[in-house]
mmCIF file of C-alpha atoms in Angstrom:
data_model
loop_
_atom_site.group_PDB
_atom_site.id
_atom_site.type_symbol
_atom_site.label_atom_id
_atom_site.label_comp_id
_atom_site.label_asym_id
_atom_site.label_seq_id
_atom_site.Cartn_x
_atom_site.Cartn_y
_atom_site.Cartn_z
ATOM 1 C CA UNK N 1 -233.159 -51.892 55.624
ATOM 2 C CA UNK N 2 -236.497 -53.155 56.520
ATOM 3 C CA UNK N 3 -237.571 -55.296 53.590
ATOM 4 C CA UNK N 4 -241.400 -55.694 54.101
ATOM 5 C CA UNK N 5 -240.545 -59.659 54.237
ATOM 6 C CA UNK N 6 -238.980 -58.709 57.054
ATOM 7 C CA UNK N 7 -241.526 -56.375 58.940
ATOM 8 C CA UNK N 8 -243.535 -59.060 58.761
ATOM 9 C CA UNK N 9 -241.710 -61.717 60.572
ATOM 10 C CA UNK N 10 -241.127 -59.383 63.572
ATOM 11 C CA UNK N 11 -243.868 -60.743 66.325
ATOM 12 C CA UNK N 12 -244.661 -57.333 67.245
ATOM 13 C CA UNK N 13 -247.639 -57.722 69.244
ATOM 14 C CA UNK N 14 -245.806 -59.045 71.738
ATOM 15 C CA UNK N 15 -244.888 -55.386 72.039
ATOM 16 C CA UNK N 16 -247.593 -54.886 74.400
ATOM 17 C CA UNK N 17 -249.263 -57.356 77.129
ATOM 18 C CA UNK N 18 -252.008 -56.387 79.680
ATOM 19 C CA UNK N 19 -251.226 -53.270 80.413
ATOM 20 C CA UNK N 20 -247.777 -52.592 79.647
ATOM 21 C CA UNK N 21 -245.855 -51.860 77.139
ATOM 22 C CA UNK N 22 -242.056 -52.146 75.441
ATOM 23 C CA UNK N 23 -240.673 -47.988 74.274
ATOM 24 C CA UNK N 24 -240.657 -49.649 70.287
ATOM 25 C CA UNK N 25 -243.881 -48.850 70.282
ATOM 26 C CA UNK N 26 -243.045 -45.484 69.670
ATOM 27 C CA UNK N 27 -239.111 -45.705 68.178
ATOM 28 C CA UNK N 28 -239.348 -48.082 65.856
ATOM 29 C CA UNK N 29 -239.681 -46.959 62.315
ATOM 30 C CA UNK N 30 -239.692 -50.742 61.077
ATOM 31 C CA UNK N 31 -243.114 -50.528 63.288
ATOM 32 C CA UNK N 32 -243.921 -47.506 62.088
ATOM 33 C CA UNK N 33 -243.982 -48.953 58.615
ATOM 34 C CA UNK N 34 -245.997 -52.541 59.973
ATOM 35 C CA UNK N 35 -248.139 -50.348 61.772
ATOM 36 C CA UNK N 36 -249.030 -48.407 58.422
ATOM 37 C CA UNK N 37 -249.753 -51.527 56.719
ATOM 38 C CA UNK N 38 -251.784 -53.596 59.143
ATOM 39 C CA UNK N 39 -253.774 -51.068 60.475
ATOM 40 C CA UNK N 40 -254.087 -47.994 58.333
ATOM 41 C CA UNK N 41 -254.608 -50.609 55.489
ATOM 42 C CA UNK N 42 -256.473 -52.499 56.851
ATOM 43 C CA UNK N 43 -259.424 -51.180 59.253
ATOM 44 C CA UNK N 44 -261.558 -48.007 58.892
ATOM 45 C CA UNK N 45 -260.281 -44.347 59.053
ATOM 46 C CA UNK N 46 -261.545 -41.331 59.072
ATOM 47 C CA UNK N 47 -261.173 -38.722 55.975
ATOM 48 C CA UNK N 48 -264.108 -35.965 56.671
ATOM 49 C CA UNK N 49 -267.181 -35.229 57.723
ATOM 50 C CA UNK N 50 -270.263 -34.742 55.324
ATOM 51 C CA UNK N 51 -270.806 -31.383 55.199
ATOM 52 C CA UNK N 52 -267.477 -30.101 54.712
ATOM 53 C CA UNK N 53 -268.250 -32.141 50.754
ATOM 54 C CA UNK N 54 -271.598 -29.561 50.602
ATOM 55 C CA UNK N 55 -272.184 -30.009 46.879
ATOM 56 C CA UNK N 56 -271.889 -31.541 43.625
ATOM 57 C CA UNK N 57 -268.247 -31.742 42.694
ATOM 58 C CA UNK N 58 -266.735 -30.372 45.991
ATOM 59 C CA UNK N 59 -263.445 -32.111 47.467
ATOM 60 C CA UNK N 60 -261.146 -31.970 50.173
ATOM 61 C CA UNK N 61 -257.498 -33.291 50.685
ATOM 62 C CA UNK N 62 -256.145 -35.916 53.433
ATOM 63 C CA UNK N 63 -254.778 -38.666 54.210
ATOM 64 C CA UNK N 64 -255.324 -42.835 54.954
ATOM 65 C CA UNK N 65 -252.330 -43.455 56.951
ATOM 66 C CA UNK N 66 -249.439 -42.265 54.788
ATOM 67 C CA UNK N 67 -250.936 -42.420 51.729
ATOM 68 C CA UNK N 68 -252.508 -39.248 50.375
ATOM 69 C CA UNK N 69 -256.230 -38.633 49.524
ATOM 70 C CA UNK N 70 -258.929 -36.840 47.373
ATOM 71 C CA UNK N 71 -262.310 -36.730 49.207
ATOM 72 C CA UNK N 72 -265.044 -35.362 46.577
ATOM 73 C CA UNK N 73 -268.889 -35.641 46.008
ATOM 74 C CA UNK N 74 -269.620 -36.357 42.325
ATOM 75 C CA UNK N 75 -272.089 -34.277 40.436
ATOM 76 C CA UNK N 76 -274.778 -36.849 41.430
ATOM 77 C CA UNK N 77 -274.493 -37.114 44.815
ATOM 78 C CA UNK N 78 -272.345 -39.911 45.409
ATOM 79 C CA UNK N 79 -269.275 -39.674 47.872
ATOM 80 C CA UNK N 80 -265.625 -41.108 46.584
ATOM 81 C CA UNK N 81 -261.976 -41.422 48.099
ATOM 82 C CA UNK N 82 -259.544 -41.982 46.094
ATOM 83 C CA UNK N 83 -255.644 -42.087 45.770
ATOM 84 C CA UNK N 84 -253.691 -38.075 44.628
ATOM 85 C CA UNK N 85 -251.900 -40.859 42.397
ATOM 86 C CA UNK N 86 -252.476 -40.112 38.519
ATOM 87 C CA UNK N 87 -252.287 -43.172 36.665
ATOM 88 C CA UNK N 88 -249.924 -42.694 34.628
ATOM 89 C CA UNK N 89 -246.603 -41.574 35.918
ATOM 90 C CA UNK N 90 -247.386 -41.176 40.255
ATOM 91 C CA UNK N 91 -247.959 -36.894 40.170
ATOM 92 C CA UNK N 92 -250.772 -35.244 42.100
ATOM 93 C CA UNK N 93 -253.691 -34.342 41.036
ATOM 94 C CA UNK N 94 -254.351 -32.005 43.321
ATOM 95 C CA UNK N 95 -252.383 -30.373 46.140
ATOM 96 C CA UNK N 96 -255.654 -28.176 46.652
ATOM 97 C CA UNK N 97 -257.087 -28.037 50.384
ATOM 98 C CA UNK N 98 -260.831 -28.220 49.515
ATOM 99 C CA UNK N 99 -262.986 -27.038 46.673
ATOM 100 C CA UNK N 100 -265.385 -27.526 43.566
ATOM 101 C CA UNK N 101 -264.323 -28.117 40.580
ATOM 102 C CA UNK N 102 -265.165 -31.029 38.153
ATOM 103 C CA UNK N 103 -262.078 -31.554 36.866
ATOM 104 C CA UNK N 104 -259.153 -32.543 38.199
ATOM 105 C CA UNK N 105 -255.626 -32.786 35.838
ATOM 106 C CA UNK N 106 -251.861 -34.792 36.514
ATOM 107 C CA UNK N 107 -249.845 -31.511 36.113
ATOM 108 C CA UNK N 108 -247.610 -33.373 34.290
ATOM 109 C CA UNK N 109 -248.299 -35.130 31.387
ATOM 110 C CA UNK N 110 -252.629 -33.385 31.191
ATOM 111 C CA UNK N 111 -254.448 -37.021 31.963
ATOM 112 C CA UNK N 112 -257.338 -35.741 33.574
ATOM 113 C CA UNK N 113 -259.925 -37.248 35.871
ATOM 114 C CA UNK N 114 -263.236 -36.790 36.428
ATOM 115 C CA UNK N 115 -264.727 -36.731 40.238
ATOM 116 C CA UNK N 116 -265.040 -39.726 41.040
ATOM 117 C CA UNK N 117 -261.837 -40.894 39.303
ATOM 118 C CA UNK N 118 -263.188 -41.853 36.007
ATOM 119 C CA UNK N 119 -259.926 -41.454 33.424
ATOM 120 C CA UNK N 120 -261.812 -38.399 31.272
ATOM 121 C CA UNK N 121 -258.749 -37.919 28.901
ATOM 122 C CA UNK N 122 -255.520 -38.169 27.787
ATOM 123 C CA UNK N 123 -253.675 -36.012 25.849
ATOM 124 C CA UNK N 124 -252.114 -36.925 22.507
ATOM 125 C CA UNK N 125 -253.559 -40.044 22.359
ATOM 126 C CA UNK N 126 -252.460 -41.676 19.364
ATOM 127 C CA UNK N 127 -249.381 -42.646 21.304
ATOM 128 C CA UNK N 128 -250.945 -45.810 22.750
ATOM 129 C CA UNK N 129 -251.967 -48.639 20.749
ATOM 130 C CA UNK N 130 -255.359 -49.779 20.372
ATOM 131 C CA UNK N 131 -255.589 -51.526 23.410
ATOM 132 C CA UNK N 132 -254.647 -48.608 25.593
ATOM 133 C CA UNK N 133 -258.633 -48.191 27.198
ATOM 134 C CA UNK N 134 -259.254 -44.822 29.080
ATOM 135 C CA UNK N 135 -261.862 -47.105 31.205
ATOM 136 C CA UNK N 136 -258.732 -49.008 33.003
ATOM 137 C CA UNK N 137 -257.226 -46.491 34.279
ATOM 138 C CA UNK N 138 -258.731 -44.836 36.778
ATOM 139 C CA UNK N 139 -258.311 -43.176 40.354
ATOM 140 C CA UNK N 140 -258.192 -46.123 43.063
ATOM 141 C CA UNK N 141 -260.891 -46.460 44.984
ATOM 142 C CA UNK N 142 -261.100 -46.990 48.523
ATOM 143 C CA UNK N 143 -263.588 -48.436 49.959
ATOM 144 C CA UNK N 144 -266.525 -45.561 51.779
ATOM 145 C CA UNK N 145 -269.110 -45.501 54.403
ATOM 146 C CA UNK N 146 -271.013 -42.958 56.675
ATOM 147 C CA UNK N 147 -272.584 -43.208 59.917
ATOM 148 C CA UNK N 148 -273.672 -39.606 61.721
ATOM 149 C CA UNK N 149 -272.663 -37.364 58.932
ATOM 150 C CA UNK N 150 -268.867 -39.282 59.555
ATOM 151 C CA UNK N 151 -266.785 -40.258 56.266
ATOM 152 C CA UNK N 152 -264.057 -43.385 57.018
ATOM 153 C CA UNK N 153 -262.883 -45.153 54.158
ATOM 154 C CA UNK N 154 -260.328 -48.260 53.793
ATOM 155 C CA UNK N 155 -258.425 -49.817 51.129
ATOM 156 C CA UNK N 156 -259.470 -53.414 52.967
ATOM 157 C CA UNK N 157 -262.759 -54.758 50.454
ATOM 158 C CA UNK N 158 -263.653 -57.759 52.921
ATOM 159 C CA UNK N 159 -262.880 -55.163 56.791
ATOM 160 C CA UNK N 160 -266.923 -55.676 57.785
ATOM 161 C CA UNK N 161 -269.429 -53.048 57.738
ATOM 162 C CA UNK N 162 -268.241 -49.668 58.894
ATOM 163 C CA UNK N 163 -271.250 -50.390 61.252
ATOM 164 C CA UNK N 164 -270.173 -53.220 63.237
ATOM 165 C CA UNK N 165 -267.077 -52.180 62.946
ATOM 166 C CA UNK N 166 -268.141 -48.864 65.359
ATOM 167 C CA UNK N 167 -270.335 -51.144 67.489
ATOM 168 C CA UNK N 168 -271.556 -49.552 70.743
ATOM 169 C CA UNK N 169 -269.438 -45.914 70.011
ATOM 170 C CA UNK N 170 -272.561 -45.669 67.629
ATOM 171 C CA UNK N 171 -274.735 -44.254 71.163
ATOM 172 C CA UNK N 172 -272.300 -42.391 71.594
ATOM 173 C CA UNK N 173 -271.531 -40.239 68.190
ATOM 174 C CA UNK N 174 -274.740 -39.999 68.316
ATOM 175 C CA UNK N 175 -274.661 -38.362 71.361
ATOM 176 C CA UNK N 176 -272.175 -36.140 70.302
ATOM 177 C CA UNK N 177 -274.015 -35.404 67.461
ATOM 178 C CA UNK N 178 -276.675 -33.607 69.837
ATOM 179 C CA UNK N 179 -274.459 -30.076 68.879
ATOM 180 C CA UNK N 180 -276.530 -29.090 66.445
ATOM 181 C CA UNK N 181 -278.317 -27.978 68.966
ATOM 182 C CA UNK N 182 -282.041 -29.214 66.743
ATOM 183 C CA UNK N 183 -279.811 -28.208 63.300
ATOM 184 C CA UNK N 184 -277.811 -30.367 61.886
ATOM 185 C CA UNK N 185 -273.958 -30.350 62.692
ATOM 186 C CA UNK N 186 -271.122 -28.410 60.532
ATOM 187 C CA UNK N 187 -268.147 -27.524 59.792
ATOM 188 C CA UNK N 188 -266.599 -24.445 61.052
ATOM 189 C CA UNK N 189 -262.940 -24.173 60.256
ATOM 190 C CA UNK N 190 -259.840 -26.525 60.907
ATOM 191 C CA UNK N 191 -256.276 -25.905 62.037
ATOM 192 C CA UNK N 192 -253.213 -28.653 61.774
ATOM 193 C CA UNK N 193 -250.156 -28.745 63.696
ATOM 194 C CA UNK N 194 -247.159 -31.282 63.812
ATOM 195 C CA UNK N 195 -245.770 -32.814 67.335
ATOM 196 C CA UNK N 196 -242.201 -34.758 67.104
ATOM 197 C CA UNK N 197 -243.720 -37.952 68.706
ATOM 198 C CA UNK N 198 -245.049 -41.321 67.952
ATOM 199 C CA UNK N 199 -248.548 -41.259 66.963
ATOM 200 C CA UNK N 200 -249.828 -43.489 69.118
ATOM 201 C CA UNK N 201 -248.833 -40.556 72.003
ATOM 202 C CA UNK N 202 -251.606 -38.325 70.918
ATOM 203 C CA UNK N 203 -254.209 -42.287 69.936
ATOM 204 C CA UNK N 204 -253.902 -42.126 75.110
ATOM 205 C CA UNK N 205 -253.951 -38.864 75.512
ATOM 206 C CA UNK N 206 -257.515 -38.468 74.568
ATOM 207 C CA UNK N 207 -258.557 -40.924 77.046
ATOM 208 C CA UNK N 208 -256.409 -39.606 79.736
ATOM 209 C CA UNK N 209 -258.104 -37.501 81.835
ATOM 210 C CA UNK N 210 -255.588 -38.236 84.738
ATOM 211 C CA UNK N 211 -253.540 -35.073 83.468
ATOM 212 C CA UNK N 212 -256.123 -32.855 83.171
ATOM 213 C CA UNK N 213 -255.092 -30.988 86.053
ATOM 214 C CA UNK N 214 -251.628 -31.304 86.297
ATOM 215 C CA UNK N 215 -251.268 -30.057 82.097
ATOM 216 C CA UNK N 216 -254.357 -28.054 82.262
ATOM 217 C CA UNK N 217 -253.882 -25.989 85.318
ATOM 218 C CA UNK N 218 -253.460 -22.207 83.006
ATOM 219 C CA UNK N 219 -256.246 -23.168 80.930
ATOM 220 C CA UNK N 220 -258.246 -23.575 84.475
ATOM 221 C CA UNK N 221 -256.324 -20.841 86.319
ATOM 222 C CA UNK N 222 -257.726 -18.348 83.462
ATOM 223 C CA UNK N 223 -261.936 -19.679 83.842
ATOM 224 C CA UNK N 224 -264.222 -17.652 85.943
ATOM 225 C CA UNK N 225 -265.949 -19.955 88.988
ATOM 226 C CA UNK N 226 -268.527 -21.352 87.622
ATOM 227 C CA UNK N 227 -266.694 -22.761 84.623
ATOM 228 C CA UNK N 228 -264.023 -24.169 86.688
ATOM 229 C CA UNK N 229 -266.188 -26.083 88.618
ATOM 230 C CA UNK N 230 -267.624 -27.355 85.023
ATOM 231 C CA UNK N 231 -264.228 -28.749 84.361
ATOM 232 C CA UNK N 232 -263.285 -30.435 87.760
ATOM 233 C CA UNK N 233 -263.290 -33.485 84.870
ATOM 234 C CA UNK N 234 -261.414 -35.621 87.899
ATOM 235 C CA UNK N 235 -264.316 -34.913 90.233
ATOM 236 C CA UNK N 236 -268.001 -35.512 88.777
ATOM 237 C CA UNK N 237 -268.213 -38.832 89.211
ATOM 238 C CA UNK N 238 -267.270 -39.546 85.248
ATOM 239 C CA UNK N 239 -265.880 -43.245 84.536
ATOM 240 C CA UNK N 240 -263.678 -44.765 80.642
ATOM 241 C CA UNK N 241 -265.162 -47.666 78.902
ATOM 242 C CA UNK N 242 -264.312 -50.088 76.567
ATOM 243 C CA UNK N 243 -266.480 -49.800 73.734
ATOM 244 C CA UNK N 244 -264.590 -52.506 71.488
ATOM 245 C CA UNK N 245 -262.384 -52.724 68.777
ATOM 246 C CA UNK N 246 -260.232 -50.256 69.824
ATOM 247 C CA UNK N 247 -263.244 -47.194 70.623
ATOM 248 C CA UNK N 248 -263.767 -45.437 74.289
ATOM 249 C CA UNK N 249 -265.522 -43.087 75.782
ATOM 250 C CA UNK N 250 -264.010 -41.425 78.723
ATOM 251 C CA UNK N 251 -266.860 -39.009 80.258
ATOM 252 C CA UNK N 252 -265.575 -36.487 82.719
ATOM 253 C CA UNK N 253 -269.461 -34.273 82.717
ATOM 254 C CA UNK N 254 -272.022 -36.639 83.210
ATOM 255 C CA UNK N 255 -274.180 -33.883 83.108
ATOM 256 C CA UNK N 256 -273.571 -33.166 79.491
ATOM 257 C CA UNK N 257 -273.696 -36.967 77.795
ATOM 258 C CA UNK N 258 -277.234 -36.036 76.474
ATOM 259 C CA UNK N 259 -277.635 -32.666 74.953
ATOM 260 C CA UNK N 260 -281.313 -32.626 74.864
ATOM 261 C CA UNK N 261 -281.891 -33.583 78.605
ATOM 262 C CA UNK N 262 -282.861 -31.528 81.808
ATOM 263 C CA UNK N 263 -283.525 -28.710 78.585
ATOM 264 C CA UNK N 264 -285.585 -26.910 81.854
ATOM 265 C CA UNK N 265 -283.049 -26.532 84.463
ATOM 266 C CA UNK N 266 -281.293 -22.023 84.302
ATOM 267 C CA UNK N 267 -279.673 -20.515 81.629
ATOM 268 C CA UNK N 268 -276.427 -20.437 83.569
ATOM 269 C CA UNK N 269 -275.463 -16.716 84.101
ATOM 270 C CA UNK N 270 -272.406 -17.435 81.439
ATOM 271 C CA UNK N 271 -274.906 -17.331 79.012
ATOM 272 C CA UNK N 272 -278.378 -15.144 79.606
ATOM 273 C CA UNK N 273 -276.254 -12.341 77.087
ATOM 274 C CA UNK N 274 -276.099 -15.418 74.028
ATOM 275 C CA UNK N 275 -279.570 -17.382 75.242
ATOM 276 C CA UNK N 276 -281.125 -13.516 74.630
ATOM 277 C CA UNK N 277 -279.336 -12.596 71.790
ATOM 278 C CA UNK N 278 -280.790 -15.887 70.548
ATOM 279 C CA UNK N 279 -284.416 -15.336 70.745
ATOM 280 C CA UNK N 280 -283.762 -11.459 69.529
ATOM 281 C CA UNK N 281 -282.436 -13.973 66.114
ATOM 282 C CA UNK N 282 -287.195 -14.744 66.595
ATOM 283 C CA UNK N 283 -285.279 -18.257 68.332
ATOM 284 C CA UNK N 284 -288.105 -20.162 70.887
ATOM 285 C CA UNK N 285 -287.807 -20.508 74.284
ATOM 286 C CA UNK N 286 -287.405 -24.510 73.616
ATOM 287 C CA UNK N 287 -284.479 -23.603 70.691
ATOM 288 C CA UNK N 288 -283.147 -20.897 72.672
ATOM 289 C CA UNK N 289 -282.403 -23.498 75.572
ATOM 290 C CA UNK N 290 -281.371 -26.222 73.340
ATOM 291 C CA UNK N 291 -278.776 -24.390 71.270
ATOM 292 C CA UNK N 292 -278.249 -22.275 74.523
ATOM 293 C CA UNK N 293 -276.414 -25.870 76.148
ATOM 294 C CA UNK N 294 -275.214 -27.462 73.151
ATOM 295 C CA UNK N 295 -272.431 -24.734 72.330
ATOM 296 C CA UNK N 296 -270.480 -25.898 75.514
ATOM 297 C CA UNK N 297 -270.108 -29.106 74.191
ATOM 298 C CA UNK N 298 -270.346 -32.326 75.561
ATOM 299 C CA UNK N 299 -268.936 -34.028 78.649
ATOM 300 C CA UNK N 300 -267.409 -36.738 77.287
ATOM 301 C CA UNK N 301 -264.276 -37.510 74.249
ATOM 302 C CA UNK N 302 -265.062 -40.687 72.189
ATOM 303 C CA UNK N 303 -262.198 -41.903 71.176
ATOM 304 C CA UNK N 304 -262.779 -44.312 67.547
ATOM 305 C CA UNK N 305 -259.353 -46.264 66.671
ATOM 306 C CA UNK N 306 -257.376 -44.999 64.844
ATOM 307 C CA UNK N 307 -257.810 -41.787 63.791
ATOM 308 C CA UNK N 308 -259.762 -39.975 65.288
ATOM 309 C CA UNK N 309 -261.879 -38.148 68.576
ATOM 310 C CA UNK N 310 -265.458 -36.547 69.055
ATOM 311 C CA UNK N 311 -263.622 -34.449 71.946
ATOM 312 C CA UNK N 312 -266.148 -32.416 73.823
ATOM 313 C CA UNK N 313 -266.648 -29.835 71.066
ATOM 314 C CA UNK N 314 -264.614 -30.622 68.624
ATOM 315 C CA UNK N 315 -262.939 -33.524 65.848
ATOM 316 C CA UNK N 316 -259.172 -34.463 66.339
ATOM 317 C CA UNK N 317 -257.512 -36.151 63.699
ATOM 318 C CA UNK N 318 -254.231 -37.761 64.068
ATOM 319 C CA UNK N 319 -252.097 -38.383 60.812
ATOM 320 C CA UNK N 320 -248.602 -40.338 61.639
ATOM 321 C CA UNK N 321 -246.634 -38.426 59.869
ATOM 322 C CA UNK N 322 -242.900 -40.768 60.243
ATOM 323 C CA UNK N 323 -242.210 -42.828 63.312
ATOM 324 C CA UNK N 324 -241.585 -39.798 65.500
ATOM 325 C CA UNK N 325 -243.862 -36.960 63.722
ATOM 326 C CA UNK N 326 -247.513 -37.165 63.759
ATOM 327 C CA UNK N 327 -249.749 -34.420 62.943
ATOM 328 C CA UNK N 328 -253.255 -33.287 64.820
ATOM 329 C CA UNK N 329 -256.311 -31.503 63.062
ATOM 330 C CA UNK N 330 -258.356 -30.261 65.343
ATOM 331 C CA UNK N 331 -261.546 -29.322 63.379
ATOM 332 C CA UNK N 332 -264.422 -26.856 64.614
ATOM 333 C CA UNK N 333 -267.495 -27.639 64.322
ATOM 334 C CA UNK N 334 -271.330 -25.987 65.108
ATOM 335 C CA UNK N 335 -274.685 -25.288 64.137
ATOM 336 C CA UNK N 336 -275.854 -25.794 60.345
ATOM 337 C CA UNK N 337 -278.912 -23.627 60.876
ATOM 338 C CA UNK N 338 -277.706 -20.301 59.042
ATOM 339 C CA UNK N 339 -277.831 -16.827 59.618
ATOM 340 C CA UNK N 340 -280.153 -17.482 62.475
ATOM 341 C CA UNK N 341 -277.875 -18.947 64.650
ATOM 342 C CA UNK N 342 -274.259 -17.509 64.248
ATOM 343 C CA UNK N 343 -274.875 -16.283 67.645
ATOM 344 C CA UNK N 344 -274.242 -19.548 68.615
ATOM 345 C CA UNK N 345 -271.501 -20.698 66.340
ATOM 346 C CA UNK N 346 -269.617 -17.996 66.987
ATOM 347 C CA UNK N 347 -269.561 -18.333 70.782
ATOM 348 C CA UNK N 348 -268.097 -21.747 70.181
ATOM 349 C CA UNK N 349 -265.467 -19.895 67.789
ATOM 350 C CA UNK N 350 -264.512 -18.103 70.712
ATOM 351 C CA UNK N 351 -264.685 -21.188 73.506
ATOM 352 C CA UNK N 352 -262.733 -22.954 70.473
ATOM 353 C CA UNK N 353 -260.070 -20.487 70.715
ATOM 354 C CA UNK N 354 -259.397 -20.541 73.958
ATOM 355 C CA UNK N 355 -258.543 -23.928 74.845
ATOM 356 C CA UNK N 356 -257.802 -25.323 71.044
ATOM 357 C CA UNK N 357 -256.591 -23.062 68.783
ATOM 358 C CA UNK N 358 -253.353 -22.075 68.206
ATOM 359 C CA UNK N 359 -252.692 -19.820 70.569
ATOM 360 C CA UNK N 360 -254.616 -22.100 72.618
ATOM 361 C CA UNK N 361 -254.006 -22.811 77.117
ATOM 362 C CA UNK N 362 -254.698 -26.547 75.619
ATOM 363 C CA UNK N 363 -252.546 -27.702 72.982
ATOM 364 C CA UNK N 364 -249.400 -26.310 73.487
ATOM 365 C CA UNK N 365 -249.785 -27.683 76.758
ATOM 366 C CA UNK N 366 -250.607 -31.101 75.391
ATOM 367 C CA UNK N 367 -247.878 -30.681 73.129
ATOM 368 C CA UNK N 368 -245.114 -29.806 75.255
ATOM 369 C CA UNK N 369 -246.610 -32.764 77.299
ATOM 370 C CA UNK N 370 -246.615 -35.698 74.032
ATOM 371 C CA UNK N 371 -243.062 -34.220 72.845
ATOM 372 C CA UNK N 372 -240.791 -34.934 76.358
ATOM 373 C CA UNK N 373 -242.594 -38.184 75.773
ATOM 374 C CA UNK N 374 -241.024 -39.724 72.789
ATOM 375 C CA UNK N 375 -237.626 -37.676 73.798
ATOM 376 C CA UNK N 376 -237.941 -39.911 77.505
ATOM 377 C CA UNK N 377 -238.223 -42.873 76.022
ATOM 378 C CA UNK N 378 -235.130 -43.026 74.291
ATOM 379 C CA UNK N 379 -233.557 -43.547 77.813
ATOM 380 C CA UNK N 380 -234.033 -46.775 79.334
ATOM 381 C CA UNK N 381 -233.800 -49.495 77.627
ATOM 382 C CA UNK N 382 -236.589 -52.585 78.777
ATOM 383 C CA UNK N 383 -238.603 -50.391 80.718
ATOM 384 C CA UNK N 384 -242.716 -50.529 79.893
ATOM 385 C CA UNK N 385 -244.781 -48.300 78.831
ATOM 386 C CA UNK N 386 -247.609 -48.160 81.582
ATOM 387 C CA UNK N 387 -251.336 -48.236 81.391
ATOM 388 C CA UNK N 388 -252.582 -49.832 84.562
ATOM 389 C CA UNK N 389 -253.913 -47.022 86.501
ATOM 390 C CA UNK N 390 -257.980 -47.470 87.289
ATOM 391 C CA UNK N 391 -259.965 -48.482 90.046
ATOM 392 C CA UNK N 392 -263.495 -49.281 89.294
ATOM 393 C CA UNK N 393 -266.144 -47.493 87.725
ATOM 394 C CA UNK N 394 -268.982 -45.670 89.814
ATOM 395 C CA UNK N 395 -271.840 -48.216 89.931
ATOM 396 C CA UNK N 396 -274.729 -47.955 87.296
ATOM 397 C CA UNK N 397 -272.472 -46.035 84.545
ATOM 398 C CA UNK N 398 -270.498 -48.056 82.182
ATOM 399 C CA UNK N 399 -272.833 -50.802 79.943
ATOM 400 C CA UNK N 400 -273.120 -54.441 81.182
ATOM 401 C CA UNK N 401 -269.740 -56.233 80.139
ATOM 402 C CA UNK N 402 -267.838 -52.857 78.759
ATOM 403 C CA UNK N 403 -264.551 -53.399 80.843
ATOM 404 C CA UNK N 404 -264.559 -49.764 83.223
ATOM 405 C CA UNK N 405 -263.201 -48.084 85.549
ATOM 406 C CA UNK N 406 -263.415 -44.055 87.161
ATOM 407 C CA UNK N 407 -262.315 -41.571 84.659
ATOM 408 C CA UNK N 408 -258.615 -41.613 85.758
ATOM 409 C CA UNK N 409 -258.143 -44.419 85.209
ATOM 410 C CA UNK N 410 -256.281 -46.483 81.966
ATOM 411 C CA UNK N 411 -258.929 -48.079 80.090
ATOM 412 C CA UNK N 412 -259.478 -46.514 77.236
ATOM 413 C CA UNK N 413 -255.641 -46.185 76.724
ATOM 414 C CA UNK N 414 -256.222 -50.510 77.607
ATOM 415 C CA UNK N 415 -259.016 -50.396 74.578
ATOM 416 C CA UNK N 416 -256.510 -49.320 72.035
ATOM 417 C CA UNK N 417 -253.732 -51.483 72.498
ATOM 418 C CA UNK N 418 -255.645 -54.513 72.383
ATOM 419 C CA UNK N 419 -257.012 -54.058 68.978
ATOM 420 C CA UNK N 420 -253.338 -52.231 68.186
ATOM 421 C CA UNK N 421 -252.096 -56.114 69.720
ATOM 422 C CA UNK N 422 -255.265 -58.059 67.996
ATOM 423 C CA UNK N 423 -254.074 -56.110 64.148
ATOM 424 C CA UNK N 424 -250.005 -56.520 64.784
ATOM 425 C CA UNK N 425 -250.398 -60.274 65.131
ATOM 426 C CA UNK N 426 -252.480 -60.880 62.464
#
């Protein structure tokens, strides 16, 4: 029913004004189609971490918006993001989640492609005339750039450089990657699930501390007193800061912004056994302290518009499926230090399982809230979605010139929706 021209003519940006949005932002299928075109095909979208492509001819599959892609590292070490679509009759050329292979063969007619996307071979080539040149039919390649081990891709050849797009968020990405504890950061594993709701509900969530003591009470009740005090996210002088271009940071535990600061502080009792185990692996005292401090993750969530969050100790990636379906992938990360940091990585996985794992306390409670938003927005036509919460940030926290509010504020949501509005109005 919705032609591309009709979608293009709608004044979608008017659905958000100031600090409130029309409920149609969650439920209009034509708007969803326009978002995929104006946002996900026009800006930088996260697709992988560098450690997921550990050597030549390694790959993973993923999506940019609703477009399936193949993320590869070729034999020269160059990273490519390619549409997972054969140039002949559009069949996908790879269905595996990840692996290593030097050629991708379409199962329909056997066209084969190198990891850089070039067309290697066409079976029964005699059926094409002399003007047919395989060099004219590579897999479609997206523009690719990286920062801090994070790989981004875009369809837009005219998009600004990635570092310009990230802007003030780069500082926080650098801080987040200190979770390597002096080693690099690597992906340890991941798990995905879907919820029946719009992608922007999830976009809002990782910059929302207001819900934490309410939705996650069962998680807080499961903690020992020392850890529960650490997770008093509304009571530690945190803040939310607009970083520009839709990005924001929510600082919940200011003492854990820089994991390499205050390393001389006593090791918490709950990590004493881990510290002893790491020392037994041969690490010196400073390295033990860095690793122990990194195990619990950072004290902030960094929201990178439009699809990934560096969320305390893991990556949370959203994938729009349709207007009322979103896939979430939680990517567990750890230290890239081999067997000697094994105890620290095992501790990180246990902490991840406790809150964000498939059977953890956090994910089921969050998902129910998101699902209820999608159900509730069907009622009350014309009633706005409010993102107006927030008093001033504690003095001396946010960068001068950045909008900021207290940790329970909705500054991050307003930042994302301003970027959304800007892109939907273009």
